[in-house]
Coordinates of C-alpha atoms in Angstrom, one line a residue:
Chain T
X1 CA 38.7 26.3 21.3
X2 CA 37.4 29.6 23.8
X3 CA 37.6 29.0 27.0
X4 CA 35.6 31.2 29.2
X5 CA 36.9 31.1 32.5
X6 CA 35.1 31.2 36.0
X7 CA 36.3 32.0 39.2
X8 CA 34.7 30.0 41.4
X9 CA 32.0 27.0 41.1
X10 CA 30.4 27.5 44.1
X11 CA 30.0 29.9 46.7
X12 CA 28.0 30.7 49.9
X13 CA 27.4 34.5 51.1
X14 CA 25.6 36.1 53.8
X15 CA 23.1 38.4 53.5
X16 CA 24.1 42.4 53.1
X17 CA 28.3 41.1 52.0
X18 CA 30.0 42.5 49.0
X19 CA 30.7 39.7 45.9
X20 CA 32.6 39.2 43.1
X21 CA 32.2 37.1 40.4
X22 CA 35.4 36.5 38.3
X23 CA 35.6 35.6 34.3
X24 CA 38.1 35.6 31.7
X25 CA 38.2 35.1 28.5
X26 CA 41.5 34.1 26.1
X27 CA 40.2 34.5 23.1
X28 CA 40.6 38.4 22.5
X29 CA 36.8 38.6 22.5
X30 CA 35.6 42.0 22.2
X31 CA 32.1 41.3 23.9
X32 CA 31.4 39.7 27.5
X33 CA 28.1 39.2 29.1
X34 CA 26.9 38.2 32.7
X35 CA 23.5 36.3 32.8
X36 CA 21.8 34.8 35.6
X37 CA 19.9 31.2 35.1
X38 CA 16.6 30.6 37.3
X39 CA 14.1 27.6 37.1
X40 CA 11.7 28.4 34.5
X41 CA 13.0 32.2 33.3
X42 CA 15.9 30.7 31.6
X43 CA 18.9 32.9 30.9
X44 CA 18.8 36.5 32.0
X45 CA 21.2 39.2 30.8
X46 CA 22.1 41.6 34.0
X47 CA 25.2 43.4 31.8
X48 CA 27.2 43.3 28.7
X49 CA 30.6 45.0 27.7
X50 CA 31.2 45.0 24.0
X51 CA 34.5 46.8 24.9
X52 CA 37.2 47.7 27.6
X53 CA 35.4 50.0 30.5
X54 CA 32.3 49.9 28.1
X55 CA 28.9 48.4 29.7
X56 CA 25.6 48.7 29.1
X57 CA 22.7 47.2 31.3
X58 CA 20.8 44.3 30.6
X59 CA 17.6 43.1 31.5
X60 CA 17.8 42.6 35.1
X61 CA 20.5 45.0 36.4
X62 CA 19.2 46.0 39.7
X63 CA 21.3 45.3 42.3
X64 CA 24.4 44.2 40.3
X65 CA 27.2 46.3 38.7
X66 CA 30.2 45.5 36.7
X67 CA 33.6 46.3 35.7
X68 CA 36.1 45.8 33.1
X69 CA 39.1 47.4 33.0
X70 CA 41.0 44.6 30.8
X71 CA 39.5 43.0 27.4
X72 CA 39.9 39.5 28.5
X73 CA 38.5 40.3 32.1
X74 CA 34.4 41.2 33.2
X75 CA 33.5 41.2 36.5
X76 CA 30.1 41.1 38.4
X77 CA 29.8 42.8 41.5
X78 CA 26.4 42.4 44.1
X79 CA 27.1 45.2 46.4
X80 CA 25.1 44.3 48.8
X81 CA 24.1 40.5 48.6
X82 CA 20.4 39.8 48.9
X83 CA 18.2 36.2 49.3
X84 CA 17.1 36.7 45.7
X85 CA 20.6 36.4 44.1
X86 CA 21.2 33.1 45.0
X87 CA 20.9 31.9 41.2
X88 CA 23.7 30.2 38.5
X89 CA 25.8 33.2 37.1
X90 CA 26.7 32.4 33.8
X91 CA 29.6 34.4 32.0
X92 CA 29.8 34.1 27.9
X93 CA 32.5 36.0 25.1
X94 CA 31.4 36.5 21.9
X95 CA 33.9 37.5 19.4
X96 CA 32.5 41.2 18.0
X97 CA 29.9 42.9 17.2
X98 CA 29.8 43.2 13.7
X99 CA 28.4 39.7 12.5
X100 CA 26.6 37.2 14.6
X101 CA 28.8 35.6 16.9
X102 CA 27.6 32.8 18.9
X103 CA 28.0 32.8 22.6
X104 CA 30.8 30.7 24.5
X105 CA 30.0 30.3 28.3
X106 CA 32.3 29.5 30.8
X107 CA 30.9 27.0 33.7
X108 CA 28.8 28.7 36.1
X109 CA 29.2 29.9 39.7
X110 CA 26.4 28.5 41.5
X111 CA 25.9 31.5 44.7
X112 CA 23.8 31.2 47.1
X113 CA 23.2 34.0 49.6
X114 CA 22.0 32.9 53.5
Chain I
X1 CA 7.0 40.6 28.4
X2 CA 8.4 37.0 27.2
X3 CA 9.9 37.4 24.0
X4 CA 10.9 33.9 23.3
X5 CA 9.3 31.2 24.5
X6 CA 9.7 27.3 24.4
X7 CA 6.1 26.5 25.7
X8 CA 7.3 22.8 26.7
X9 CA 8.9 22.8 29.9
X10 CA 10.2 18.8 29.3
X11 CA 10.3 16.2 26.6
X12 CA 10.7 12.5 26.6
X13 CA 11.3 10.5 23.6
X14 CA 12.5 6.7 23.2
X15 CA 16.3 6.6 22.0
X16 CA 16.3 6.1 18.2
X17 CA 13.3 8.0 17.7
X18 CA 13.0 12.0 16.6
X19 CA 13.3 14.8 19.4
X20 CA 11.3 17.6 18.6
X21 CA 12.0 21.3 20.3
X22 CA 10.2 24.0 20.0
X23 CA 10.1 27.6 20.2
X24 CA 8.6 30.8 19.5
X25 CA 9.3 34.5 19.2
X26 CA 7.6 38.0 19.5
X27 CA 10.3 40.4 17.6
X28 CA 10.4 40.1 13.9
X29 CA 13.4 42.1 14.3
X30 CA 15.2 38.9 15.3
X31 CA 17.6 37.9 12.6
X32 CA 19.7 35.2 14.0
X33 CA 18.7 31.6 16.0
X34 CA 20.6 29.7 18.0
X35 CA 20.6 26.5 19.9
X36 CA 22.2 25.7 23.2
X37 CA 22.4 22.5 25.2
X38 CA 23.3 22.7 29.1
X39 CA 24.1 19.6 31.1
X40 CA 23.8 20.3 35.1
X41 CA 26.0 22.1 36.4
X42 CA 27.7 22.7 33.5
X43 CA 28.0 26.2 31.2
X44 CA 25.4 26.1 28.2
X45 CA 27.8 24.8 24.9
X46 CA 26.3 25.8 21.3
X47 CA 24.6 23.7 19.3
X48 CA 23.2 25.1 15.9
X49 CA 22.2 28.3 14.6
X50 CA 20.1 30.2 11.7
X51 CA 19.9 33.0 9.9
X52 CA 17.0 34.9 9.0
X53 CA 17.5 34.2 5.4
X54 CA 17.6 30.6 5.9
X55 CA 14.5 28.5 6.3
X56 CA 16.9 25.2 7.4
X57 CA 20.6 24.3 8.3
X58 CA 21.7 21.3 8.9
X59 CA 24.6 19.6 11.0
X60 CA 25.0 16.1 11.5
X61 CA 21.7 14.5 13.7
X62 CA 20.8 18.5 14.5
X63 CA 18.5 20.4 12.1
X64 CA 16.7 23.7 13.1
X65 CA 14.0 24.9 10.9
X66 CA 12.7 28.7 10.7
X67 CA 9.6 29.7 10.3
X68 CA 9.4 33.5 10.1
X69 CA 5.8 34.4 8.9
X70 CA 5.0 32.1 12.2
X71 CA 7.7 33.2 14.4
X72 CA 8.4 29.7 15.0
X73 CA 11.9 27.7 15.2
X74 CA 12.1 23.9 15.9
X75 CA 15.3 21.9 16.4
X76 CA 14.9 18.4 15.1
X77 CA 17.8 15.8 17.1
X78 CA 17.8 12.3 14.9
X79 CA 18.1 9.7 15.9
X80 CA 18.0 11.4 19.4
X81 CA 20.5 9.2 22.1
X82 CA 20.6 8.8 26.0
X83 CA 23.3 11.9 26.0
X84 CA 21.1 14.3 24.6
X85 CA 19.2 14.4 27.6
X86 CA 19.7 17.5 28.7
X87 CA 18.1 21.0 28.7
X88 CA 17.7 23.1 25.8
X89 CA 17.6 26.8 24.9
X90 CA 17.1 28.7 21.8
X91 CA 18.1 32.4 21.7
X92 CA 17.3 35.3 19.1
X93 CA 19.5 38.4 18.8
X94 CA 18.4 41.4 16.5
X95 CA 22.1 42.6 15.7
X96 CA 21.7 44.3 19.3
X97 CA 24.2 41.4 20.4
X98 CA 22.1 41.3 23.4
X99 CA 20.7 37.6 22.8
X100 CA 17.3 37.1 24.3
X101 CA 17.0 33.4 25.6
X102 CA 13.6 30.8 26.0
X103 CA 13.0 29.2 28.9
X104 CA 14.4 26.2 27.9
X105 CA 13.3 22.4 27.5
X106 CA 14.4 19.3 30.0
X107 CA 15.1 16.3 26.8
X108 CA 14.9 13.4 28.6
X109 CA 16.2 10.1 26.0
X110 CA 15.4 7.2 27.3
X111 CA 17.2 3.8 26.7

C-alpha cells in the first residue's frame, strides 16, 4: 500500500518563524499536493507538483511556498508564520496525471502558530 | 465561490439502519467523484469513487450514486456501523487533477 509520510504530528510556532512541513511519498508518485483542513471549509489545496521542481498554486497560496527538488519529496514552507495558519496540513500522492487517480494522504501535521 | 458542497454539516443514524450523504456540485466539467472518510486526527483514507459515465458503483456496504443533470452525488453506507462514525468528504476533479473537496459531513452511528 502508499504510504504518504509526514514529518511531524504536531507542532507549535511563534508568530513571524520560518516552517517547514515534511512529506514523502514511496510510491514513485508523480503528483503531490499540500492542503490545509479548517472547520467547516473542508480541504483546501495551497500547492500541487505533478513533477520534480514543477508547482503550480492552488487555491489558497498566500503566504505559503513550496519545494520539490526530489519526486518522492514536497515540502511546504510558511515564511513567515502568521495566527491564521494554525490549521491540519494535509499531504496526498496521486499516481499521474493521465487517468484519475485517487488521492492517498499521509497523517496530518496539526500547527498551531502562537 | 463553493463549488462542492455537502449542505449537512452532521448525521446521525441508528446502527443497522441506511446512512445517507449528500453532495452537490457547480462545475459540469467535473468528471470524476470520490469519497473520503477521516477519523480525528487521522489522514482522510478513500472510500469509493465514480465516473462521469457511471450513474452507480458499488463496493461492499458503500454505494455512490451520480446524478449529473442534478449535479448531485449521494453515498449510501448499509447497514451503517458504530465505526463509520466519522467525517466524510466527497471531491470532484475535472482532469485538472486539482480535486476540489465539500465541506464534509460528521456520521455519527449510534449503538
Amino acid at each position: 500500500d502508499v504510504k504518504v509520510t509526514q514529518s511531524s504530528r504536531y507542532l507549535v510556532k511563534r508568530t513571524g518563524e520560518k516552517v517547514f512541513l515534511e512529506c514523502v511519498q514511496d510510491m514513485d508518485h508523480e503528483n503531490m499536493f499540500w492542503y490545509r483542513q479548517d472547520p467547516g471549509l473542508g480541504l483546501r489545496l495551497i500547492y500541487f507538483s505533478y513533477d520534480v521542481k514543477m508547482k503550480e498554486k492552488g487555491d489558497i497560496p498566500e503566504g505559503y511556498s513550496v519545494s520539490r527538488e526530489k519526486k518522492e519529496r514536497f515540502s511546504l514552507i510558511l515564511e513567515s508564520a502568521s495566527t491564521n495558519q494554525t490549521s491540519m496540513y494535509l499531504c496526498a500522492s496521486s499516481l499521474n496525471s493521465l487517468t484519475n487517480e485517487k488521492l492517498f494522504f499521509g497523517s496530518g501535521t496539526q500547527l498551531s502558530v502562537l | 465561490d463553493q463549488q462542492v458542497k455537502q449542505n449537512s454539516p452532521s448525521l446521525s443514524v441508528q446502527e443497522g439502519r441506511i446512512s445517507i450523504l449528500n453532495c452537490d456540485y457547480t462545475n459540469s466539467m467535473f468528471d470524476y467523484f470520490l469519497w473520503y472518510k477521516k477519523y480525528p486526527a487521522e489522514g482522510p483514507t478513500f472510500l469509493i469513487s465514480i465516473s462521469s459515465i457511471k450513474d452507480k458503483n458499488e463496493d461492499g456496504r458503500f454505494t455512490v450514486f451520480l446524478n449529473k443533470s442534478a449535479k448531485h452525488l449521494s453515498l449510501h453506507i448499509v447497514p451503517s456501523q458504530p465505526g463509520d462514525s466519522a467525517v466524510y468528504f466527497c471531491a470532484a476533479d475535472s482532469g485538472t487533477y486539482k480535486y476540489i473537496f465539500g465541506t464534509g459531513t460528521r456520521l455519527k452511528v449510534l449503538a
